[in-house]
């Protein structure tokens, strides 16, 4: 019989999102994610399968309606575009879908957020 989860998935996703937004996908280690979420390695892999699957779940949540008004969501989209989209068709498709839906102002939104990180 499987043990029930003893963590709130929404809280774990929010904590993981903060790590990915701050460090990027490639620089965020599994240890960074474990420290931020308080999960054990086995629990993280059992719940999400992999770091990549965890990132996708975080990204899907971040890109819910209204994402264009949330700097952390924009940061996660930028991480996805810079680090994953080129080699990961499902992530690329998700990025393309939300960018297309957000309209032509998206490029300006992303550019402004990138420039904000320079300061």
mmCIF file of C-alpha atoms in Angstrom:
data_model
loop_
_atom_site.group_PDB
_atom_site.id
_atom_site.type_symbol
_atom_site.label_atom_id
_atom_site.label_comp_id
_atom_site.label_asym_id
_atom_site.label_seq_id
_atom_site.Cartn_x
_atom_site.Cartn_y
_atom_site.Cartn_z
ATOM 1 C CA UNK A 1 0.000 0.000 0.000
ATOM 2 C CA UNK A 2 1.405 3.374 -1.001
ATOM 3 C CA UNK A 3 2.039 5.943 1.683
ATOM 4 C CA UNK A 4 -0.056 9.091 1.387
ATOM 5 C CA UNK A 5 1.691 12.325 0.483
ATOM 6 C CA UNK A 6 2.592 14.421 3.470
ATOM 7 C CA UNK A 7 3.142 17.640 1.550
ATOM 8 C CA UNK A 8 0.982 20.218 -0.144
ATOM 9 C CA UNK A 9 1.684 20.010 -3.867
ATOM 10 C CA UNK A 10 0.768 23.667 -4.470
ATOM 11 C CA UNK A 11 3.318 24.775 -1.856
ATOM 12 C CA UNK A 12 6.010 22.534 -3.350
ATOM 13 C CA UNK A 13 5.311 23.893 -6.839
ATOM 14 C CA UNK A 14 5.513 27.487 -5.585
ATOM 15 C CA UNK A 15 8.826 26.801 -3.854
ATOM 16 C CA UNK A 16 10.228 25.025 -6.916
ATOM 17 C CA UNK A 17 9.030 27.881 -9.140
ATOM 18 C CA UNK A 18 10.988 30.353 -7.026
ATOM 19 C CA UNK A 19 14.148 28.258 -7.410
ATOM 20 C CA UNK A 20 13.750 27.905 -11.186
ATOM 21 C CA UNK A 21 12.957 31.610 -11.613
ATOM 22 C CA UNK A 22 15.981 32.639 -9.532
ATOM 23 C CA UNK A 23 18.575 30.162 -10.809
ATOM 24 C CA UNK A 24 17.245 29.014 -14.155
ATOM 25 C CA UNK A 25 16.561 25.424 -15.111
ATOM 26 C CA UNK A 26 20.103 24.295 -15.803
ATOM 27 C CA UNK A 27 21.645 25.887 -12.724
ATOM 28 C CA UNK A 28 18.942 24.644 -10.357
ATOM 29 C CA UNK A 29 20.151 21.361 -8.932
ATOM 30 C CA UNK A 30 17.923 18.683 -7.495
ATOM 31 C CA UNK A 31 19.575 19.467 -4.156
ATOM 32 C CA UNK A 32 18.500 23.120 -4.520
ATOM 33 C CA UNK A 33 14.947 21.949 -5.134
ATOM 34 C CA UNK A 34 15.032 19.548 -2.186
ATOM 35 C CA UNK A 35 16.293 22.276 0.127
ATOM 36 C CA UNK A 36 13.634 24.745 -1.029
ATOM 37 C CA UNK A 37 10.747 22.300 -0.895
ATOM 38 C CA UNK A 38 11.740 20.265 2.138
ATOM 39 C CA UNK A 39 11.084 17.063 0.204
ATOM 40 C CA UNK A 40 13.239 13.975 0.307
ATOM 41 C CA UNK A 41 14.772 12.879 -3.001
ATOM 42 C CA UNK A 42 12.492 9.823 -3.245
ATOM 43 C CA UNK A 43 9.381 11.902 -2.608
ATOM 44 C CA UNK A 44 10.313 14.405 -5.287
ATOM 45 C CA UNK A 45 10.918 11.705 -7.885
ATOM 46 C CA UNK A 46 7.827 9.733 -6.888
ATOM 47 C CA UNK A 47 5.597 12.798 -7.100
ATOM 48 C CA UNK A 48 7.046 14.418 -10.226
ATOM 49 C CA UNK A 49 9.213 11.810 -11.959
ATOM 50 C CA UNK A 50 12.099 14.107 -12.808
ATOM 51 C CA UNK A 51 13.422 17.633 -12.511
ATOM 52 C CA UNK A 52 12.200 18.283 -16.055
ATOM 53 C CA UNK A 53 8.668 17.079 -15.234
ATOM 54 C CA UNK A 54 8.660 19.237 -12.118
ATOM 55 C CA UNK A 55 9.669 22.242 -14.220
ATOM 56 C CA UNK A 56 6.920 21.552 -16.752
ATOM 57 C CA UNK A 57 4.317 21.335 -13.985
ATOM 58 C CA UNK A 58 5.631 24.616 -12.508
ATOM 59 C CA UNK A 59 5.566 26.256 -15.946
ATOM 60 C CA UNK A 60 2.015 25.134 -16.716
ATOM 61 C CA UNK A 61 0.859 26.590 -13.407
ATOM 62 C CA UNK A 62 2.780 29.823 -13.934
ATOM 63 C CA UNK A 63 1.337 30.348 -17.404
ATOM 64 C CA UNK A 64 -2.289 30.201 -16.316
ATOM 65 C CA UNK A 65 -4.522 33.098 -17.375
ATOM 66 C CA UNK A 66 -3.152 36.386 -16.103
ATOM 67 C CA UNK A 67 0.488 35.304 -16.355
ATOM 68 C CA UNK A 68 1.485 38.465 -18.218
ATOM 69 C CA UNK A 69 0.951 40.518 -15.059
ATOM 70 C CA UNK A 70 3.173 38.339 -12.865
ATOM 71 C CA UNK A 71 6.934 38.941 -13.063
ATOM 72 C CA UNK A 72 7.753 35.473 -11.696
ATOM 73 C CA UNK A 73 5.643 33.872 -14.444
ATOM 74 C CA UNK A 74 7.395 35.931 -17.094
ATOM 75 C CA UNK A 75 10.748 34.875 -15.613
ATOM 76 C CA UNK A 76 9.763 31.206 -15.855
ATOM 77 C CA UNK A 77 8.709 31.641 -19.474
ATOM 78 C CA UNK A 78 12.063 33.263 -20.221
ATOM 79 C CA UNK A 79 13.863 30.343 -18.546
ATOM 80 C CA UNK A 80 11.824 27.890 -20.627
ATOM 81 C CA UNK A 81 12.542 29.774 -23.853
ATOM 82 C CA UNK A 82 16.259 30.199 -23.169
ATOM 83 C CA UNK A 83 17.102 26.812 -21.710
ATOM 84 C CA UNK A 84 14.581 24.187 -22.809
ATOM 85 C CA UNK A 85 12.412 25.134 -25.773
ATOM 86 C CA UNK A 86 15.043 24.496 -28.431
ATOM 87 C CA UNK A 87 15.435 20.815 -27.526
ATOM 88 C CA UNK A 88 12.132 20.016 -25.818
ATOM 89 C CA UNK A 89 9.116 20.008 -28.167
ATOM 90 C CA UNK A 90 6.445 19.859 -25.411
ATOM 91 C CA UNK A 91 7.979 22.862 -23.633
ATOM 92 C CA UNK A 92 8.373 24.670 -26.974
ATOM 93 C CA UNK A 93 4.720 24.002 -27.789
ATOM 94 C CA UNK A 94 3.558 25.308 -24.432
ATOM 95 C CA UNK A 95 5.683 28.442 -24.841
ATOM 96 C CA UNK A 96 4.416 29.011 -28.366
ATOM 97 C CA UNK A 97 0.811 28.555 -27.272
ATOM 98 C CA UNK A 98 0.948 31.120 -24.457
ATOM 99 C CA UNK A 99 2.995 33.623 -26.453
ATOM 100 C CA UNK A 100 0.550 33.412 -29.372
ATOM 101 C CA UNK A 101 -2.423 33.761 -27.037
ATOM 102 C CA UNK A 102 -0.912 36.794 -25.297
ATOM 103 C CA UNK A 103 -0.590 38.660 -28.579
ATOM 104 C CA UNK A 104 1.979 40.905 -30.204
ATOM 105 C CA UNK A 105 2.817 42.755 -26.982
ATOM 106 C CA UNK A 106 4.521 39.622 -25.664
ATOM 107 C CA UNK A 107 7.869 40.436 -27.252
ATOM 108 C CA UNK A 108 7.899 43.838 -25.581
ATOM 109 C CA UNK A 109 6.866 42.261 -22.270
ATOM 110 C CA UNK A 110 9.673 39.692 -22.428
ATOM 111 C CA UNK A 111 12.228 42.267 -23.540
ATOM 112 C CA UNK A 112 11.296 44.646 -20.734
ATOM 113 C CA UNK A 113 11.622 41.843 -18.190
ATOM 114 C CA UNK A 114 15.016 40.843 -19.555
ATOM 115 C CA UNK A 115 16.190 44.446 -19.355
ATOM 116 C CA UNK A 116 14.891 44.729 -15.780
ATOM 117 C CA UNK A 117 17.244 41.899 -14.798
ATOM 118 C CA UNK A 118 20.223 43.977 -15.976
ATOM 119 C CA UNK A 119 19.663 46.571 -13.264
#
